[in-house]
Amino acid sequence: MKGAIVSAILLIALSLGGCPKGAYHDLVVVEHDAAATVSSFQQAEKAAFAAGELSADEHALIESKLAVIAKAGAVLTHALEAKADASTVSADINVVIAAVNDLNANGLTGLKNPTAKAALTASLAAIQAVLQNIQTIVATQKVSA
Amino acid sequence: MNADAILKTIQIILTLEPAAFGLVEKLVQGVAGKSDAEILAEDDATWALIVTNSK
């Protein structure tokens, strides 16, 4: 159910927010979605920790991995601001994706509380879906940012 | 997807997942009326805030 909800959310967001201004604009919008979804994930994580659903160690581990994702995201944002070439943008996206995958594999899989684990896994799925959109835009439209 | 279908789907999501609905609103409002440069500048701040909040 969570996956279906996440997919519906992304479809609606894209249909409501979409503006036909070209591939670069599409990439900027999806990059913005990535920043927003990572921020939402962090809020969900902090709420789960505040509710006692995560241990201090789990909280620290997830937040440390979020910092890595955010730093990689900032590099991607700067590349777009500098209108870097597609290969640079693509490489920067791959770094973000690797950091998100690391959060999934090494930050979420071992969570003890099933409620927190389910909520954060769903939130992470939204991030991964957005990143997939970025990859698709770069790959299919040969974006030259 | 027409407007009625979108609204109906949003109502369903609102029932099932209030937090997720908030995310949709955030995504849509986040880019409304802004230039690409403004969006990217905002995202710079968002990433920096995530790093700050992770400590």
PDB file of C-alpha atoms in Angstrom:
ATOM      1  CA  MET A   1       0.000   0.000   0.000  1.00  0.00           C
ATOM      2  CA  LYS A   2       2.800   2.386   0.912  1.00  0.00           C
ATOM      3  CA  GLY A   3       4.483   1.898  -2.441  1.00  0.00           C
ATOM      4  CA  ALA A   4       1.257   2.622  -4.290  1.00  0.00           C
ATOM      5  CA  ILE A   5       0.714   5.742  -2.221  1.00  0.00           C
ATOM      6  CA  VAL A   6       4.225   6.952  -2.914  1.00  0.00           C
ATOM      7  CA  SER A   7       3.768   6.372  -6.640  1.00  0.00           C
ATOM      8  CA  ALA A   8       0.446   8.245  -6.599  1.00  0.00           C
ATOM      9  CA  ILE A   9       2.032  11.118  -4.713  1.00  0.00           C
ATOM     10  CA  LEU A  10       4.809  11.475  -7.249  1.00  0.00           C
ATOM     11  CA  LEU A  11       2.439  11.275 -10.216  1.00  0.00           C
ATOM     12  CA  ILE A  12       0.184  13.940  -8.755  1.00  0.00           C
ATOM     13  CA  ALA A  13       3.079  16.165  -7.811  1.00  0.00           C
ATOM     14  CA  LEU A  14       4.489  15.954 -11.313  1.00  0.00           C
ATOM     15  CA  SER A  15       1.102  16.497 -12.969  1.00  0.00           C
ATOM     16  CA  LEU A  16       0.287  19.518 -10.824  1.00  0.00           C
ATOM     17  CA  GLY A  17       3.729  21.033 -10.838  1.00  0.00           C
ATOM     18  CA  GLY A  18       4.830  20.175 -14.329  1.00  0.00           C
ATOM     19  CA  CYS A  19       5.725  23.042 -16.620  1.00  0.00           C
ATOM     20  CA  PRO A  20       6.894  22.410 -20.196  1.00  0.00           C
ATOM     21  CA  LYS A  21      10.031  24.509 -20.036  1.00  0.00           C
ATOM     22  CA  GLY A  22      12.523  21.938 -21.257  1.00  0.00           C
ATOM     23  CA  ALA A  23      14.746  19.223 -19.917  1.00  0.00           C
ATOM     24  CA  TYR A  24      16.905  21.502 -17.777  1.00  0.00           C
ATOM     25  CA  HIS A  25      13.861  22.865 -15.975  1.00  0.00           C
ATOM     26  CA  ASP A  26      12.500  19.335 -15.531  1.00  0.00           C
ATOM     27  CA  LEU A  27      15.809  18.332 -14.008  1.00  0.00           C
ATOM     28  CA  VAL A  28      15.753  21.313 -11.636  1.00  0.00           C
ATOM     29  CA  VAL A  29      12.200  20.476 -10.542  1.00  0.00           C
ATOM     30  CA  VAL A  30      13.030  16.832  -9.902  1.00  0.00           C
ATOM     31  CA  GLU A  31      16.219  17.803  -8.070  1.00  0.00           C
ATOM     32  CA  HIS A  32      14.030  20.043  -5.924  1.00  0.00           C
ATOM     33  CA  ASP A  33      11.749  17.065  -5.292  1.00  0.00           C
ATOM     34  CA  ALA A  34      14.805  15.097  -4.157  1.00  0.00           C
ATOM     35  CA  ALA A  35      15.798  17.796  -1.657  1.00  0.00           C
ATOM     36  CA  ALA A  36      12.203  18.013  -0.376  1.00  0.00           C
ATOM     37  CA  THR A  37      11.803  14.252   0.011  1.00  0.00           C
ATOM     38  CA  VAL A  38      15.133  13.891   1.832  1.00  0.00           C
ATOM     39  CA  SER A  39      14.087  16.741   4.124  1.00  0.00           C
ATOM     40  CA  SER A  40      10.756  14.991   4.759  1.00  0.00           C
ATOM     41  CA  PHE A  41      12.607  11.767   5.510  1.00  0.00           C
ATOM     42  CA  GLN A  42      14.721  13.579   8.082  1.00  0.00           C
ATOM     43  CA  GLN A  43      11.609  15.034   9.728  1.00  0.00           C
ATOM     44  CA  ALA A  44      10.055  11.561   9.856  1.00  0.00           C
ATOM     45  CA  GLU A  45      13.240  10.132  11.358  1.00  0.00           C
ATOM     46  CA  LYS A  46      13.403  12.816  14.026  1.00  0.00           C
ATOM     47  CA  ALA A  47       9.734  12.284  14.848  1.00  0.00           C
ATOM     48  CA  ALA A  48      10.306   8.541  15.203  1.00  0.00           C
ATOM     49  CA  PHE A  49      13.292   9.152  17.470  1.00  0.00           C
ATOM     50  CA  ALA A  50      11.325  11.650  19.561  1.00  0.00           C
ATOM     51  CA  ALA A  51       8.536   9.075  19.885  1.00  0.00           C
ATOM     52  CA  GLY A  52      10.992   6.532  21.238  1.00  0.00           C
ATOM     53  CA  GLU A  53      10.745   4.296  18.182  1.00  0.00           C
ATOM     54  CA  LEU A  54      14.467   4.548  17.414  1.00  0.00           C
ATOM     55  CA  SER A  55      17.450   4.036  19.684  1.00  0.00           C
ATOM     56  CA  ALA A  56      20.118   6.700  20.051  1.00  0.00           C
ATOM     57  CA  ASP A  57      22.514   4.568  18.022  1.00  0.00           C
ATOM     58  CA  GLU A  58      19.986   4.039  15.231  1.00  0.00           C
ATOM     59  CA  HIS A  59      19.198   7.757  15.217  1.00  0.00           C
ATOM     60  CA  ALA A  60      22.875   8.725  15.035  1.00  0.00           C
ATOM     61  CA  LEU A  61      23.591   6.234  12.253  1.00  0.00           C
ATOM     62  CA  ILE A  62      20.685   7.381  10.094  1.00  0.00           C
ATOM     63  CA  GLU A  63      21.454  11.055  10.613  1.00  0.00           C
ATOM     64  CA  SER A  64      25.115  10.519   9.699  1.00  0.00           C
ATOM     65  CA  LYS A  65      24.033   8.883   6.451  1.00  0.00           C
ATOM     66  CA  LEU A  66      21.550  11.691   5.800  1.00  0.00           C
ATOM     67  CA  ALA A  67      24.414  14.159   6.086  1.00  0.00           C
ATOM     68  CA  VAL A  68      26.306  12.236   3.396  1.00  0.00           C
ATOM     69  CA  ILE A  69      23.226  12.310   1.144  1.00  0.00           C
ATOM     70  CA  ALA A  70      22.725  16.036   1.721  1.00  0.00           C
ATOM     71  CA  LYS A  71      26.353  16.839   0.932  1.00  0.00           C
ATOM     72  CA  ALA A  72      26.095  14.824  -2.292  1.00  0.00           C
ATOM     73  CA  GLY A  73      22.815  16.568  -3.065  1.00  0.00           C
ATOM     74  CA  ALA A  74      24.463  19.943  -2.617  1.00  0.00           C
ATOM     75  CA  VAL A  75      27.157  18.958  -5.114  1.00  0.00           C
ATOM     76  CA  LEU A  76      24.415  18.041  -7.610  1.00  0.00           C
ATOM     77  CA  THR A  77      22.645  21.347  -6.989  1.00  0.00           C
ATOM     78  CA  HIS A  78      25.881  23.259  -7.546  1.00  0.00           C
ATOM     79  CA  ALA A  79      26.465  21.353 -10.794  1.00  0.00           C
ATOM     80  CA  LEU A  80      23.025  22.399 -12.010  1.00  0.00           C
ATOM     81  CA  GLU A  81      23.633  25.986 -10.920  1.00  0.00           C
ATOM     82  CA  ALA A  82      26.894  25.955 -12.874  1.00  0.00           C
ATOM     83  CA  LYS A  83      25.119  24.364 -15.858  1.00  0.00           C
ATOM     84  CA  ALA A  84      27.634  21.536 -15.841  1.00  0.00           C
ATOM     85  CA  ASP A  85      27.630  19.022 -18.678  1.00  0.00           C
ATOM     86  CA  ALA A  86      25.430  15.924 -18.647  1.00  0.00           C
ATOM     87  CA  SER A  87      28.247  13.558 -17.707  1.00  0.00           C
ATOM     88  CA  THR A  88      29.078  15.628 -14.620  1.00  0.00           C
ATOM     89  CA  VAL A  89      25.419  15.823 -13.598  1.00  0.00           C
ATOM     90  CA  SER A  90      25.016  12.096 -14.180  1.00  0.00           C
ATOM     91  CA  ALA A  91      28.076  11.310 -12.056  1.00  0.00           C
ATOM     92  CA  ASP A  92      26.802  13.561  -9.274  1.00  0.00           C
ATOM     93  CA  ILE A  93      23.401  11.845  -9.386  1.00  0.00           C
ATOM     94  CA  ASN A  94      25.103   8.470  -9.056  1.00  0.00           C
ATOM     95  CA  VAL A  95      26.864   9.649  -5.886  1.00  0.00           C
ATOM     96  CA  VAL A  96      23.518  10.680  -4.393  1.00  0.00           C
ATOM     97  CA  ILE A  97      21.959   7.350  -5.379  1.00  0.00           C
ATOM     98  CA  ALA A  98      24.855   5.423  -3.824  1.00  0.00           C
ATOM     99  CA  ALA A  99      24.438   7.378  -0.582  1.00  0.00           C
ATOM    100  CA  VAL A 100      20.686   6.688  -0.515  1.00  0.00           C
ATOM    101  CA  ASN A 101      21.273   2.996  -1.193  1.00  0.00           C
ATOM    102  CA  ASP A 102      23.783   2.944   1.658  1.00  0.00           C
ATOM    103  CA  LEU A 103      21.185   4.484   3.972  1.00  0.00           C
ATOM    104  CA  ASN A 104      18.734   1.784   2.938  1.00  0.00           C
ATOM    105  CA  ALA A 105      21.151  -1.125   3.255  1.00  0.00           C
ATOM    106  CA  ASN A 106      23.050  -0.067   6.342  1.00  0.00           C
ATOM    107  CA  GLY A 107      20.750   2.377   8.098  1.00  0.00           C
ATOM    108  CA  LEU A 108      17.226   1.011   7.797  1.00  0.00           C
ATOM    109  CA  THR A 109      17.419  -2.735   7.401  1.00  0.00           C
ATOM    110  CA  GLY A 110      18.505  -3.293  10.994  1.00  0.00           C
ATOM    111  CA  LEU A 111      15.891  -1.092  12.647  1.00  0.00           C
ATOM    112  CA  LYS A 112      14.201  -2.909  15.504  1.00  0.00           C
ATOM    113  CA  ASN A 113      10.894  -1.048  15.658  1.00  0.00           C
ATOM    114  CA  PRO A 114       8.634  -2.287  12.823  1.00  0.00           C
ATOM    115  CA  THR A 115       6.517   0.874  12.765  1.00  0.00           C
ATOM    116  CA  ALA A 116       9.515   3.158  12.372  1.00  0.00           C
ATOM    117  CA  LYS A 117      11.100   0.787   9.887  1.00  0.00           C
ATOM    118  CA  ALA A 118       7.967   0.695   7.704  1.00  0.00           C
ATOM    119  CA  ALA A 119       7.492   4.462   7.779  1.00  0.00           C
ATOM    120  CA  LEU A 120      11.104   5.267   7.007  1.00  0.00           C
ATOM    121  CA  THR A 121      11.316   2.596   4.310  1.00  0.00           C
ATOM    122  CA  ALA A 122       8.264   4.128   2.591  1.00  0.00           C
ATOM    123  CA  SER A 123       9.799   7.579   2.864  1.00  0.00           C
ATOM    124  CA  LEU A 124      13.057   6.286   1.416  1.00  0.00           C
ATOM    125  CA  ALA A 125      11.120   4.728  -1.469  1.00  0.00           C
ATOM    126  CA  ALA A 126       9.878   8.214  -2.347  1.00  0.00           C
ATOM    127  CA  ILE A 127      13.471   9.477  -2.463  1.00  0.00           C
ATOM    128  CA  GLN A 128      14.505   6.556  -4.670  1.00  0.00           C
ATOM    129  CA  ALA A 129      11.564   7.175  -7.022  1.00  0.00           C
ATOM    130  CA  VAL A 130      12.564  10.819  -7.413  1.00  0.00           C
ATOM    131  CA  LEU A 131      16.175   9.863  -8.097  1.00  0.00           C
ATOM    132  CA  GLN A 132      14.980   7.387 -10.703  1.00  0.00           C
ATOM    133  CA  ASN A 133      13.145  10.269 -12.382  1.00  0.00           C
ATOM    134  CA  ILE A 134      16.349  12.297 -12.468  1.00  0.00           C
ATOM    135  CA  GLN A 135      18.224   9.399 -14.006  1.00  0.00           C
ATOM    136  CA  THR A 136      15.514   8.964 -16.618  1.00  0.00           C
ATOM    137  CA  ILE A 137      15.572  12.630 -17.590  1.00  0.00           C
ATOM    138  CA  VAL A 138      19.352  12.636 -17.982  1.00  0.00           C
ATOM    139  CA  ALA A 139      19.413   9.328 -19.848  1.00  0.00           C
ATOM    140  CA  THR A 140      16.498   9.860 -22.230  1.00  0.00           C
ATOM    141  CA  GLN A 141      16.729  13.548 -22.972  1.00  0.00           C
ATOM    142  CA  LYS A 142      20.498  13.789 -23.025  1.00  0.00           C
ATOM    143  CA  VAL A 143      20.269  16.836 -20.792  1.00  0.00           C
ATOM    144  CA  SER A 144      23.037  19.327 -21.096  1.00  0.00           C
ATOM    145  CA  ALA A 145      22.523  21.204 -17.863  1.00  0.00           C
TER     146      ALA A 145
ATOM    147  CA  MET B   1      -5.408  12.844 -15.453  1.00  0.00           C
ATOM    148  CA  ASN B   2      -8.168  15.471 -15.242  1.00  0.00           C
ATOM    149  CA  ALA B   3      -8.725  17.823 -12.324  1.00  0.00           C
ATOM    150  CA  ASP B   4     -11.570  15.792 -10.813  1.00  0.00           C
ATOM    151  CA  ALA B   5      -9.518  12.618 -10.889  1.00  0.00           C
ATOM    152  CA  ILE B   6      -6.578  14.404  -9.317  1.00  0.00           C
ATOM    153  CA  LEU B   7      -8.746  15.830  -6.541  1.00  0.00           C
ATOM    154  CA  LYS B   8     -10.363  12.443  -5.901  1.00  0.00           C
ATOM    155  CA  THR B   9      -6.952  10.791  -5.654  1.00  0.00           C
ATOM    156  CA  ILE B  10      -5.739  13.518  -3.316  1.00  0.00           C
ATOM    157  CA  GLN B  11      -8.781  12.933  -1.098  1.00  0.00           C
ATOM    158  CA  ILE B  12      -7.945   9.232  -0.948  1.00  0.00           C
ATOM    159  CA  ILE B  13      -4.344   9.968  -0.065  1.00  0.00           C
ATOM    160  CA  LEU B  14      -5.455  12.523   2.514  1.00  0.00           C
ATOM    161  CA  THR B  15      -7.464   9.799   4.183  1.00  0.00           C
ATOM    162  CA  LEU B  16      -4.758   7.191   4.009  1.00  0.00           C
ATOM    163  CA  GLU B  17      -1.658   9.217   4.592  1.00  0.00           C
ATOM    164  CA  PRO B  18      -1.850  12.797   5.894  1.00  0.00           C
ATOM    165  CA  ALA B  19       1.928  13.099   6.069  1.00  0.00           C
ATOM    166  CA  ALA B  20       2.245  12.056   2.435  1.00  0.00           C
ATOM    167  CA  PHE B  21      -0.334  14.614   1.398  1.00  0.00           C
ATOM    168  CA  GLY B  22       1.792  17.240   3.087  1.00  0.00           C
ATOM    169  CA  LEU B  23       4.682  16.125   0.930  1.00  0.00           C
ATOM    170  CA  VAL B  24       2.651  16.593  -2.270  1.00  0.00           C
ATOM    171  CA  GLU B  25       1.706  20.093  -1.196  1.00  0.00           C
ATOM    172  CA  LYS B  26       5.326  20.837  -0.355  1.00  0.00           C
ATOM    173  CA  LEU B  27       6.562  19.618  -3.745  1.00  0.00           C
ATOM    174  CA  VAL B  28       3.978  21.568  -5.727  1.00  0.00           C
ATOM    175  CA  GLN B  29       4.262  24.795  -3.762  1.00  0.00           C
ATOM    176  CA  GLY B  30       8.039  24.525  -3.709  1.00  0.00           C
ATOM    177  CA  VAL B  31       8.404  25.379  -7.393  1.00  0.00           C
ATOM    178  CA  ALA B  32       5.319  27.484  -8.067  1.00  0.00           C
ATOM    179  CA  GLY B  33       6.195  30.789  -9.701  1.00  0.00           C
ATOM    180  CA  LYS B  34       9.931  30.426  -9.146  1.00  0.00           C
ATOM    181  CA  SER B  35      12.777  30.576 -11.630  1.00  0.00           C
ATOM    182  CA  ASP B  36      15.216  27.682 -11.933  1.00  0.00           C
ATOM    183  CA  ALA B  37      17.881  29.765 -10.195  1.00  0.00           C
ATOM    184  CA  GLU B  38      15.539  30.522  -7.299  1.00  0.00           C
ATOM    185  CA  ILE B  39      14.616  26.847  -6.946  1.00  0.00           C
ATOM    186  CA  LEU B  40      18.260  25.796  -6.906  1.00  0.00           C
ATOM    187  CA  ALA B  41      19.175  28.486  -4.373  1.00  0.00           C
ATOM    188  CA  GLU B  42      16.380  27.224  -2.137  1.00  0.00           C
ATOM    189  CA  ASP B  43      17.634  23.665  -2.536  1.00  0.00           C
ATOM    190  CA  ASP B  44      21.129  24.755  -1.542  1.00  0.00           C
ATOM    191  CA  ALA B  45      19.634  25.992   1.707  1.00  0.00           C
ATOM    192  CA  THR B  46      17.603  22.788   2.145  1.00  0.00           C
ATOM    193  CA  TRP B  47      20.658  20.542   1.778  1.00  0.00           C
ATOM    194  CA  ALA B  48      22.618  22.738   4.209  1.00  0.00           C
ATOM    195  CA  LEU B  49      19.776  22.576   6.728  1.00  0.00           C
ATOM    196  CA  ILE B  50      19.691  18.783   6.501  1.00  0.00           C
ATOM    197  CA  VAL B  51      23.424  18.654   7.269  1.00  0.00           C
ATOM    198  CA  THR B  52      22.971  21.059  10.180  1.00  0.00           C
ATOM    199  CA  ASN B  53      20.023  19.102  11.551  1.00  0.00           C
ATOM    200  CA  SER B  54      21.913  15.829  11.290  1.00  0.00           C
ATOM    201  CA  LYS B  55      24.363  16.893  14.006  1.00  0.00           C
TER     202      LYS B  55
END
